[in-house]
Short mmCIF file of C-alpha atoms in Angstrom, two decimals:
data_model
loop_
_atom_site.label_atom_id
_atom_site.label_comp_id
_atom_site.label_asym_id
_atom_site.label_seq_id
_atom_site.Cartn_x
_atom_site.Cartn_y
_atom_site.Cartn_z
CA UNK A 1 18.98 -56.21 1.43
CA UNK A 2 20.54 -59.46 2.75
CA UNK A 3 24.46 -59.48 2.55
CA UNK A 4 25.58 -62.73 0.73
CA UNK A 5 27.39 -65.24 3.34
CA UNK A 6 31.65 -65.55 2.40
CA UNK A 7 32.24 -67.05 -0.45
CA UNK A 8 29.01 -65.76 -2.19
CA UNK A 9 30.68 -62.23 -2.08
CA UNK A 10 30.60 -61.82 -6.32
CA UNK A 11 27.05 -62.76 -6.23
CA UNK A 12 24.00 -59.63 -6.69
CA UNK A 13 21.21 -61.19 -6.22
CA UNK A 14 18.73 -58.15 -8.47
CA UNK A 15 20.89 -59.05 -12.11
CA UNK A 16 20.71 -62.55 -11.32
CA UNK A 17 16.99 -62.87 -10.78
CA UNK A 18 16.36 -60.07 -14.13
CA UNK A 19 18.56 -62.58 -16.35
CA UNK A 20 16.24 -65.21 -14.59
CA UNK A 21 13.46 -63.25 -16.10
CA UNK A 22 14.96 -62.97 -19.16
CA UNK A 23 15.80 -66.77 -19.86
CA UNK A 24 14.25 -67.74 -23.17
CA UNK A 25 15.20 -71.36 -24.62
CA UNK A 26 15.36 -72.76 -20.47
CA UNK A 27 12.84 -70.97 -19.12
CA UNK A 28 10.41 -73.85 -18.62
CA UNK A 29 12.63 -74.98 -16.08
CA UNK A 30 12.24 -72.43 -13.79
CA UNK A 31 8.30 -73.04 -13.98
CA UNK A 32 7.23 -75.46 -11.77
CA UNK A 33 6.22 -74.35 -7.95
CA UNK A 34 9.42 -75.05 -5.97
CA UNK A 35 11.46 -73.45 -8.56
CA UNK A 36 8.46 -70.21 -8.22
CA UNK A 37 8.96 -70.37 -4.28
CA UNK A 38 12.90 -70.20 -4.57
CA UNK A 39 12.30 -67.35 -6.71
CA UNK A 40 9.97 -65.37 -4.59
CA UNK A 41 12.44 -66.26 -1.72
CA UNK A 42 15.15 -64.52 -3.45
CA UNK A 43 13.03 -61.27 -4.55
CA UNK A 44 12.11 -61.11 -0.71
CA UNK A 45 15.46 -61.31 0.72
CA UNK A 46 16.54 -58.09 -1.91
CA UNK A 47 13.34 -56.12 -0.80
CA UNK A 48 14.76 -52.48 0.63
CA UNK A 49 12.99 -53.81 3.96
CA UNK A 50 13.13 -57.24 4.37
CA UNK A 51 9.59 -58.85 5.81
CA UNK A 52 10.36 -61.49 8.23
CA UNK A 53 6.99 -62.91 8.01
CA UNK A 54 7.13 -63.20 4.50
CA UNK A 55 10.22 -64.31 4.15
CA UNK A 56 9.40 -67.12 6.80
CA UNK A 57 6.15 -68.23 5.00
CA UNK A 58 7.86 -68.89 1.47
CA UNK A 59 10.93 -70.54 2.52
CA UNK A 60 8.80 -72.93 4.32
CA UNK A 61 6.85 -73.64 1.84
CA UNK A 62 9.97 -74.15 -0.31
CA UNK A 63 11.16 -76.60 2.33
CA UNK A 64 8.35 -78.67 2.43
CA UNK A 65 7.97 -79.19 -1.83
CA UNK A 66 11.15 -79.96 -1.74
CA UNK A 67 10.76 -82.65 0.59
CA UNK A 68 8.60 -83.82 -1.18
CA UNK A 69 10.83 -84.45 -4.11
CA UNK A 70 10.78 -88.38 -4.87
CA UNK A 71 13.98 -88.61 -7.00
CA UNK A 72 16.84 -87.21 -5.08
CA UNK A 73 19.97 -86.84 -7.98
CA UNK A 74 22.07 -84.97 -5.71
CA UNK A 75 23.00 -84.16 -1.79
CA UNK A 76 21.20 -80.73 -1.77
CA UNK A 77 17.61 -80.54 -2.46
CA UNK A 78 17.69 -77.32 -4.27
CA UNK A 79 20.46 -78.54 -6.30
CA UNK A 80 18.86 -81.96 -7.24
CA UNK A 81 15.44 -80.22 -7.94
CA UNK A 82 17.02 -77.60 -10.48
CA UNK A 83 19.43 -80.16 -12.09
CA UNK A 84 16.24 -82.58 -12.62
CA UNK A 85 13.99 -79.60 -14.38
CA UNK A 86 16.64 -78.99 -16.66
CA UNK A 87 16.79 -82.80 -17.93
CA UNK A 88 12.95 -83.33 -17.82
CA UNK A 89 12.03 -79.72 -19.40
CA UNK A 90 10.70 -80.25 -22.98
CA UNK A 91 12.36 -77.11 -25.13
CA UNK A 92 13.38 -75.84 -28.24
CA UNK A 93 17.27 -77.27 -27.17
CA UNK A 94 16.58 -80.75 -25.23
CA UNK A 95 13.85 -81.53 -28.16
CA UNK A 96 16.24 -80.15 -31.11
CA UNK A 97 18.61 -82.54 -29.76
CA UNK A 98 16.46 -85.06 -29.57
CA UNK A 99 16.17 -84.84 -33.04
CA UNK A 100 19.46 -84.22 -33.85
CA UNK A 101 18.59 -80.83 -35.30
CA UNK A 102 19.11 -78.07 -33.48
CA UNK A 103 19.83 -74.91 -34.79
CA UNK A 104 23.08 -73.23 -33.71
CA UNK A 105 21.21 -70.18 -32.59
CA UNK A 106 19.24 -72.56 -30.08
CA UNK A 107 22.26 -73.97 -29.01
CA UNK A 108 24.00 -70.60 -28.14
CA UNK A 109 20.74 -69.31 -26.11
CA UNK A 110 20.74 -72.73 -24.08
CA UNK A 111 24.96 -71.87 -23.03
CA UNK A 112 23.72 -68.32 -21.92
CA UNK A 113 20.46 -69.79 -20.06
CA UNK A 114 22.74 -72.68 -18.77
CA UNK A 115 25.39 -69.90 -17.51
CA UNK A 116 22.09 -68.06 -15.46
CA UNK A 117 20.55 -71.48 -14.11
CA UNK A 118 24.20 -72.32 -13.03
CA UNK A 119 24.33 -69.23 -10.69
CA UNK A 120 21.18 -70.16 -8.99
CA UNK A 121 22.65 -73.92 -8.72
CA UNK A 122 25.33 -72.02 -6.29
CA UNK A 123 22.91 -71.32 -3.67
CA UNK A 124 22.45 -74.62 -1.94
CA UNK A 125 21.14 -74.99 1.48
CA UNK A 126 23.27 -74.06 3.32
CA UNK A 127 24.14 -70.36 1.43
CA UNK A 128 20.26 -69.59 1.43
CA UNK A 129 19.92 -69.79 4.93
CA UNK A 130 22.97 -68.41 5.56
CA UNK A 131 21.73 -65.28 3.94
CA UNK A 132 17.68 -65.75 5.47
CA UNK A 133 19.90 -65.50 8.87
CA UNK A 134 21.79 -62.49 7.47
CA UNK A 135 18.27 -60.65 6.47
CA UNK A 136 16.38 -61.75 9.58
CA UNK A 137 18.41 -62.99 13.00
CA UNK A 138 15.89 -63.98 14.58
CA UNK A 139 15.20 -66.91 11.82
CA UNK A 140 18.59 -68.17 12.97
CA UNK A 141 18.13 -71.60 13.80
CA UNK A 142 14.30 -72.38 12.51
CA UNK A 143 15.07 -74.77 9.93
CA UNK A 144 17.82 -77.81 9.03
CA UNK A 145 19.37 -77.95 5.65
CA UNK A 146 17.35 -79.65 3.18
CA UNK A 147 20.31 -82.51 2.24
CA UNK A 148 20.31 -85.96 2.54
CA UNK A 149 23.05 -88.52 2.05
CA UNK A 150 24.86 -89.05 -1.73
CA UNK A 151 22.00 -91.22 -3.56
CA UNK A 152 23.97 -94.51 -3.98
CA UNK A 153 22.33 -94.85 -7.73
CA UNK A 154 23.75 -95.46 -11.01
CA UNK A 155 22.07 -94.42 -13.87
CA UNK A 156 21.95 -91.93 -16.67
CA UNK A 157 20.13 -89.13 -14.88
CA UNK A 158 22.47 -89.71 -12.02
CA UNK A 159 25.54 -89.73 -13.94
CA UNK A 160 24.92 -86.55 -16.08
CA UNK A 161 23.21 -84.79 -12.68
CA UNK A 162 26.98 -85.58 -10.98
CA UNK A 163 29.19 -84.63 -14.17
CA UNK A 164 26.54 -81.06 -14.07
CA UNK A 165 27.38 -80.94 -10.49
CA UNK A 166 31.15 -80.76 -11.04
CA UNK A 167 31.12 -78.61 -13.76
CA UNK A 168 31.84 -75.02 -13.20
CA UNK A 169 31.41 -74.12 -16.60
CA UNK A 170 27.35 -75.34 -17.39
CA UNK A 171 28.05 -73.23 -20.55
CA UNK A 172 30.47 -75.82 -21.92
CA UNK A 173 28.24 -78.53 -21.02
CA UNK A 174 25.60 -77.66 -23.92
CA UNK A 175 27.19 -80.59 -26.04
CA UNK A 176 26.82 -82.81 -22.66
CA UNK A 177 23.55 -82.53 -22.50
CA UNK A 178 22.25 -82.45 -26.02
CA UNK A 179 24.05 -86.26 -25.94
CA UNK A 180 21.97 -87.04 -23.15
CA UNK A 181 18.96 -86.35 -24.77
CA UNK A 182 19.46 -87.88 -27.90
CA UNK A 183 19.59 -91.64 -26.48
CA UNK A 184 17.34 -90.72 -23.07
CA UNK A 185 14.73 -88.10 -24.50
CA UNK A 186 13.74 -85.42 -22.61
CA UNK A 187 10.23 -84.77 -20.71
CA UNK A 188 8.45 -87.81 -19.26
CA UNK A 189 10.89 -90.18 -21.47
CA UNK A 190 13.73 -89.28 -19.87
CA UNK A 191 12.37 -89.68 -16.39
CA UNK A 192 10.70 -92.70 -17.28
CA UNK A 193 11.06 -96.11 -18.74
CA UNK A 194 7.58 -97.39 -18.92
CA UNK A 195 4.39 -96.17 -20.41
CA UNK A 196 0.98 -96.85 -21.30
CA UNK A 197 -1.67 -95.92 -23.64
CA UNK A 198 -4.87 -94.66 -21.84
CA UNK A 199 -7.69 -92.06 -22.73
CA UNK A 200 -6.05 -91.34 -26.28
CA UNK A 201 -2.88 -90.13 -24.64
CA UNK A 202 0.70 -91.73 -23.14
CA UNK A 203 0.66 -92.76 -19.18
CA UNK A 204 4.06 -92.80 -17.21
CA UNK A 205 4.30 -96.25 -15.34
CA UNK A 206 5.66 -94.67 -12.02
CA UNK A 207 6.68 -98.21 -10.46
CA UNK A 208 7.29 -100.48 -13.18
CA UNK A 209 7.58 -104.75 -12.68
CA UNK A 210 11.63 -104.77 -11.92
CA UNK A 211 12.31 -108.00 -12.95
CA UNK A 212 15.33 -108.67 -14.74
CA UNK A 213 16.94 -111.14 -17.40
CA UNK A 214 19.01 -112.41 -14.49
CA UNK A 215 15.92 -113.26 -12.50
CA UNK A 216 14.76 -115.58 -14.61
CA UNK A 217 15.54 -119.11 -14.67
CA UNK A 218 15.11 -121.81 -17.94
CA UNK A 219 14.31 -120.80 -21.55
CA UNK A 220 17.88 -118.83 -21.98
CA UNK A 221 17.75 -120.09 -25.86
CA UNK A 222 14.37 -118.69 -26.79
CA UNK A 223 15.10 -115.74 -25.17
CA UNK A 224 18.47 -114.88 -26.90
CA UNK A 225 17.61 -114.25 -30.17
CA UNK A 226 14.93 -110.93 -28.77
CA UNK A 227 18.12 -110.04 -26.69
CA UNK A 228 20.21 -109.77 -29.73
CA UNK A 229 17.34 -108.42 -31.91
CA UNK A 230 17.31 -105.70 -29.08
CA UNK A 231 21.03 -104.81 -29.27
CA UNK A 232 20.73 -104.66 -32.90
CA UNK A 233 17.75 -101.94 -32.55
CA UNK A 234 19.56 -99.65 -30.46
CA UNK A 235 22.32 -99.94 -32.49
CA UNK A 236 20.74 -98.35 -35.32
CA UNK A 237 21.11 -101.78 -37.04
CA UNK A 238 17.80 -103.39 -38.83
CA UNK A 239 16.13 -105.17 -36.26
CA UNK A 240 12.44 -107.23 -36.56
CA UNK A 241 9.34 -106.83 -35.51
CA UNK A 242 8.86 -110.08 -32.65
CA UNK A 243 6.15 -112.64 -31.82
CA UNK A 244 6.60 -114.67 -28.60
CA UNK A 245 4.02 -117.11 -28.50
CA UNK A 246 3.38 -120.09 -26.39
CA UNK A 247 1.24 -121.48 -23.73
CA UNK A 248 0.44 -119.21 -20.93
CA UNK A 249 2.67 -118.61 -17.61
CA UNK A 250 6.12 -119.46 -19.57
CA UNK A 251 7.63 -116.27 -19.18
CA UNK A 252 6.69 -114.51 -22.36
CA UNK A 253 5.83 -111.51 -21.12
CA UNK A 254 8.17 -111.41 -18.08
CA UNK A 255 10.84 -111.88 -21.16
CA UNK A 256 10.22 -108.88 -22.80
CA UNK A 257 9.96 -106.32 -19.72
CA UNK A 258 12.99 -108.08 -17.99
CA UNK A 259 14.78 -107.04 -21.87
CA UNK A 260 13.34 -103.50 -21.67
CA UNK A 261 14.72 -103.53 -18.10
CA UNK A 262 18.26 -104.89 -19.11
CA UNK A 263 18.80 -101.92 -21.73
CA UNK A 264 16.12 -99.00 -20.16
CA UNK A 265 20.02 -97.11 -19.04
CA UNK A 266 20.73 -97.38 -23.33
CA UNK A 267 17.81 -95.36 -24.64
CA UNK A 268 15.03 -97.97 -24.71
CA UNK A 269 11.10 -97.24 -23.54
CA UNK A 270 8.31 -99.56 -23.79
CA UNK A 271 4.71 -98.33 -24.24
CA UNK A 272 1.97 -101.08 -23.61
CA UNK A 273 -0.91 -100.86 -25.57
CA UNK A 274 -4.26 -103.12 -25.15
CA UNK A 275 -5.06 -104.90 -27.95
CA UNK A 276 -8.52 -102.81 -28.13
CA UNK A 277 -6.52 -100.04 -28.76
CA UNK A 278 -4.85 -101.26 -31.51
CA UNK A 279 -7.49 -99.15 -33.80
CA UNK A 280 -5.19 -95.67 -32.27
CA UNK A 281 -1.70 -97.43 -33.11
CA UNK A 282 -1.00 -94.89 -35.86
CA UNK A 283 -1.88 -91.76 -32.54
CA UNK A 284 0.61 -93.80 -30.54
CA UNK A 285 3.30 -93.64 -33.18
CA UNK A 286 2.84 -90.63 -33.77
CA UNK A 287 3.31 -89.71 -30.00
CA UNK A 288 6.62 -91.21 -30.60
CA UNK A 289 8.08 -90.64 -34.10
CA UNK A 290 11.16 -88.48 -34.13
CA UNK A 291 12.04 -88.80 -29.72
CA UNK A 292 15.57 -89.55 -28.79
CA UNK A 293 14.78 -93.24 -27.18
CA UNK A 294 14.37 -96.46 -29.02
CA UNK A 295 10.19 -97.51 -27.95
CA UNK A 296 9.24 -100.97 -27.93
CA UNK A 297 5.60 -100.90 -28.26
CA UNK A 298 4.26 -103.80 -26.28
CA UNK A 299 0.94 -105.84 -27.00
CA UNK A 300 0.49 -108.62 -24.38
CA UNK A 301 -1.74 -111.40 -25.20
CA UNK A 302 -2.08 -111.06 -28.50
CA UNK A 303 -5.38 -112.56 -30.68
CA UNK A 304 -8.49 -111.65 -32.25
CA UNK A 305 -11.29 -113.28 -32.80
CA UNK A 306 -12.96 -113.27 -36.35
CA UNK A 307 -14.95 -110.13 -35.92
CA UNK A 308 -12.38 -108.21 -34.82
CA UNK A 309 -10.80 -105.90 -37.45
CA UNK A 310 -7.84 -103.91 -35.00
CA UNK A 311 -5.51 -106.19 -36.53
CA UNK A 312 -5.44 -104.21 -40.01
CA UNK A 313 -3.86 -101.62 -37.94
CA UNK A 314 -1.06 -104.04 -36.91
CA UNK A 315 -0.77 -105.48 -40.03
CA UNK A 316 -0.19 -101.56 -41.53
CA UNK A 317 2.70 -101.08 -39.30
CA UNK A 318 4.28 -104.53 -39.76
CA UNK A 319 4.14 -104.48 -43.80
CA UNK A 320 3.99 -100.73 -44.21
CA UNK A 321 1.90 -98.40 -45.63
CA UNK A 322 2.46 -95.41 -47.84
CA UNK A 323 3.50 -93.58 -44.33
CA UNK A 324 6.87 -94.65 -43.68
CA UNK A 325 6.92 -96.03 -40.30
CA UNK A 326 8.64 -94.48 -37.33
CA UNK A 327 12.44 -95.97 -37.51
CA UNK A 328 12.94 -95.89 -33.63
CA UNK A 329 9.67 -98.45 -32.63
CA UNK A 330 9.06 -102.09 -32.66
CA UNK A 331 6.35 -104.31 -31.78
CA UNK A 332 6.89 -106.83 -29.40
CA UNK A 333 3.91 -109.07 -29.33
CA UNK A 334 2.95 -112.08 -26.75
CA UNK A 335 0.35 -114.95 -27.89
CA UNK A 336 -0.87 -117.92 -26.63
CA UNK A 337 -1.38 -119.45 -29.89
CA UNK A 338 0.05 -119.09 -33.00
CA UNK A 339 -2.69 -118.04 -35.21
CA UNK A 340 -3.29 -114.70 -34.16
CA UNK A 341 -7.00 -114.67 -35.52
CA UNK A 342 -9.14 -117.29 -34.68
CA UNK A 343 -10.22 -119.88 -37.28
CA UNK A 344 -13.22 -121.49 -37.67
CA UNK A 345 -13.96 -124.93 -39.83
CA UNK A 346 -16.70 -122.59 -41.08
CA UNK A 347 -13.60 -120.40 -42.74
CA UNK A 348 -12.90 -123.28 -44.55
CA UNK A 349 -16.32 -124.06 -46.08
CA UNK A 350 -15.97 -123.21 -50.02
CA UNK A 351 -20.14 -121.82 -49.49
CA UNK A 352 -19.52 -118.60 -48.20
CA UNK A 353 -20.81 -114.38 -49.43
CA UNK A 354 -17.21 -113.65 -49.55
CA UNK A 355 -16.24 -114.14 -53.21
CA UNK A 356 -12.40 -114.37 -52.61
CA UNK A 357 -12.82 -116.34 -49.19
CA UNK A 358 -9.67 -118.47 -49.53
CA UNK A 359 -7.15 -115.08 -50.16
CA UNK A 360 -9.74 -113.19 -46.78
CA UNK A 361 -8.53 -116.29 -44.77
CA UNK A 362 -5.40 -116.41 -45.83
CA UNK A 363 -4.89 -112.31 -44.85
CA UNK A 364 -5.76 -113.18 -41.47
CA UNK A 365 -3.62 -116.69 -40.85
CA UNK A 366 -0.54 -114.71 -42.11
CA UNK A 367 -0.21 -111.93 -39.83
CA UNK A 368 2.52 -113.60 -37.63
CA UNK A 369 4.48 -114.52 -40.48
CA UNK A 370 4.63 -110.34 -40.80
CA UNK A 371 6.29 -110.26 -37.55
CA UNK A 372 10.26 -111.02 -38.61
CA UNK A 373 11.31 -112.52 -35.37
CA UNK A 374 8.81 -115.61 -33.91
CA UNK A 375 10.03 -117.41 -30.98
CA UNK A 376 8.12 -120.57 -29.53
CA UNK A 377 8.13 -120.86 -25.66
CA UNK A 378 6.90 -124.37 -25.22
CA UNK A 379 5.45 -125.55 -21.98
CA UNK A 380 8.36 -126.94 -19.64
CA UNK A 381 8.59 -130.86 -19.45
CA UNK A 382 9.10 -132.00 -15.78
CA UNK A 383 12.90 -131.96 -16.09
CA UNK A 384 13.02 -128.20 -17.15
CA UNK A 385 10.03 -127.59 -15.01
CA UNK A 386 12.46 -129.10 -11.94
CA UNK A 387 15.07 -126.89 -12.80
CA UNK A 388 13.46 -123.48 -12.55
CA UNK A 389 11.61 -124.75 -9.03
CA UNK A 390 15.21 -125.45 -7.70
CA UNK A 391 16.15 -122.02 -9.49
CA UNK A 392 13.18 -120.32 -7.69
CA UNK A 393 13.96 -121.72 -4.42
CA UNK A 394 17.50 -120.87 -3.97
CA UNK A 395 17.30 -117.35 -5.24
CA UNK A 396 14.48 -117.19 -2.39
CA UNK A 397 16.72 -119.27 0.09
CA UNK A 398 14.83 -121.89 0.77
CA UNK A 399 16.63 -125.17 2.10
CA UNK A 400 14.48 -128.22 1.33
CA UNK A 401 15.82 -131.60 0.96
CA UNK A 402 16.33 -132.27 -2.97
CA UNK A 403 14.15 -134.90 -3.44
CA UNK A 404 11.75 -133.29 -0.84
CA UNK A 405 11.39 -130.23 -3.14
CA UNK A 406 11.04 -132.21 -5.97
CA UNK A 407 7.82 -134.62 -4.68
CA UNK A 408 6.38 -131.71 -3.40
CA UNK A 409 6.91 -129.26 -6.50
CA UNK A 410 4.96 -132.45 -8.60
CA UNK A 411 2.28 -132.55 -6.33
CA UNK A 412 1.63 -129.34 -6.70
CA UNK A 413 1.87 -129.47 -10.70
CA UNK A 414 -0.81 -132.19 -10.63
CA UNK A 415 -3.40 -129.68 -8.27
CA UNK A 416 -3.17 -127.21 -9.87
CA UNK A 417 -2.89 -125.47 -13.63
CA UNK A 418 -0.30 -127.39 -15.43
CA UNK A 419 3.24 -127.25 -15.42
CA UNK A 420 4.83 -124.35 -16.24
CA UNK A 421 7.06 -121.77 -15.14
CA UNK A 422 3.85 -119.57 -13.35
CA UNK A 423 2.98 -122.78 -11.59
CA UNK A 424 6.58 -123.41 -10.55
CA UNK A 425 6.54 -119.92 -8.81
CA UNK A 426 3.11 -120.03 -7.07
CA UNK A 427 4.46 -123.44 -5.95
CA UNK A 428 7.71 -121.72 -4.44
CA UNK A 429 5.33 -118.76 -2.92
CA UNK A 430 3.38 -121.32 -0.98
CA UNK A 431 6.65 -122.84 0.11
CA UNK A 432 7.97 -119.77 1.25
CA UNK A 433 4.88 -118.41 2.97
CA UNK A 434 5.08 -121.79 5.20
CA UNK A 435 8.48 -121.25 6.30
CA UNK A 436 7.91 -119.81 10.05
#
């Protein structure tokens, strides 16, 4: 069997991988293929008689899924891969904690598993190959260490992934950990901020719009009231239900993802729905009742014509129904009008099958006063228009004369769809692909 390299010397590699076999409450982690190939790796390198081909097959194919790896948390590939498997696994602990119920006997499983997974976070790179060169010599020099630079990221999963990394102890870091996954989930939400509903069932959004509140320019005072309504809801404190209406390209929707991108590192997740799959709302709470993160459940261009009957489904989760709704989601709702349902004069004709047509009408006029927040975005006038073309242009760099900018930027207002904030960026986009 290989001889472990100095410094490894208090390491047998046959107990390790049987209490490998034996972990129960983290054993999902330990399931996907890289973790499989570092396994086999190890149960070849312990064989009586070591097979060099063998042992040469697997560890490349170890190399090459873990270069593969698109979210390096730490230097050493091994280490990064095993440290993200235990935040993303879905288990008995990380969804207890979740929930803030998990059961002391879960809790003392997960410090023994932790205790096993921590011994095979010891053999980085560099003390694998160090004992593949041990086994077989002439493997000496066939392969670089899989580790790249420090990732220069902040966020949760880097922070906890660096405090795991220091940690000697991964027994004592049960309470660490549950924390994490009561504000950041585990699974899919707590590798990812974004999500939509498709084919009856939650979609990661791998590369989600980044924009920010600081990247946008103008309407600061209709914004702040969802900003605070936001802080309130991860607070635990009652928060509303919102409605941003107004006419389209004035940064309604760009409002609430840059909001969901401001506070993503706090616990909050948005899941966009389509309004035609409004009808499944009560599936898509249900997907997240009870999860760790705070969901913002987004509906982008909100109305419905007078046929259309998704709304009572909406309307349900705004007023309530006899199922109480889930405590850690909100709508947040875009419109470009404020009567959600279109009305017809016809509505208003007293001549109509409907024997209670005036309280039928009323029903569907009043669903945005069910949403508790409402916030108007009205179309810029040319001053405010002005200011978020001069905004746009020096956050892209773009040195044109003042007044220059200006005739030009009202030109282009009167060509084209209006004034608004949309307009005042596809005007800045044509500026900037002119400039040589």
């Amino acid at each position: 069997p290989a001889r472990v390299p100095h410094g490894m010397e208090g390491l047998d590699i046959t107990p390790l991988l049987t209490r490998v076999r034996g972990l129960a409450v983290l054993r999902g982690v330990v399931g996907s293929s890289v973790a499989r190939d570092f396994l086999d790796l190890l149960e070849q390198l312990e064989a009586e008689r070591t097979d060099p081909d063998a042992v040469a097959e697997v560890f490349g194919r170890l190399w090459e899924g873990l270069a593969l790896e698109d979210e390096p948390l730490l230097p050493d590939a091994w280490q990064s891969h095993l440290v993200g498997r235990i935040l993303d696994d879905e288990n008995p602990f990380s969804l207890g904690a979740e929930r803030g119920r998990s059961s002391p006997m879960v809790l003392d499983q997960a410090r023994l598993d932790l205790r096993t997974l921590r011994a095979l976070f010891d053999l980085d790179a560099e003390t694998l190959l160090g004992m593949i060169e041990e086994a077989v010599p002439g493997l000496a020099g066939v392969w670089v260490p899989w580790t790249n630079p420090t990732p220069d990221v902040e966020s949760p999963r880097h922070t906890i992934a660096r405090k795991l990394s220091a940690a000697e102890d991964w027994e004592a870091c049960v309470q660490l950990l549950a924390g994490h996954y009561s504000v950041h989930g585990a699974g899919p939400f707590g590798r990812h901020r974004v999500f939509q509903w498709r084919e009856e069932k939650l979609r990661a959004v791998v590369r989600p719009d980044p924009v920010r509140l600081a990247g946008l320019i103008s309407y600061e005072q209709e914004r702040e009231p969802l900003i605070l309504n936001t802080e309130r809801f991860l607070a635990g404190l009652p928060a509303h239900h919102a409605l941003l209406y107004g006419p389209p390209g004035t940064g309604k929707s760009s409002t609430v993802k840059a909001v969901l991108n401001e506070y993503a590192a706090s616990g909050l997740r948005l899941v966009e729905v389509k309004k035609e799959d409004l009808a499944k709302l009560a599936r898509v709470l249900e997907n997240l009742r009870g999860r760790g993160p705070r969901f913002v459940v987004f509906v982008d261009d909100l109305s419905f014509e007078e046929h259309e009957v998704e709304y009572k489904a909406l309307k349900a989760l705004l007023e309530g129904s006899v199922e109480d709704p889930p405590e850690n989601v909100k709508i947040y709702a875009t419109s470009n009008r404020r009567n959600l349902i279109r009305e017809s004069f016809s509505d208003r004709e007293e001549i109509s099958d409907d024997v209670h047509a005036r309280d039928t009408m009323q029903e569907k006029l009043s669903l945005a006063a069910r949403f508790g927040l409402r916030l108007t975005f009205p179309s810029p006038n040319q001053a405010r228009y002005l200011q978020i073309v001069a905004g746009l242009a020096r956050d892209r760099g773009l040195k044109l004369p003042e007044k220059t900018l200006q005739e030009r930027a009202l030109l282009w207002d009167r060509w084209h769809a209006g004034r608004s904030g949309r307009t005042a960026k596809q005007f800045i986009d044509e500026l900037e692909g002119e400039t040589p």
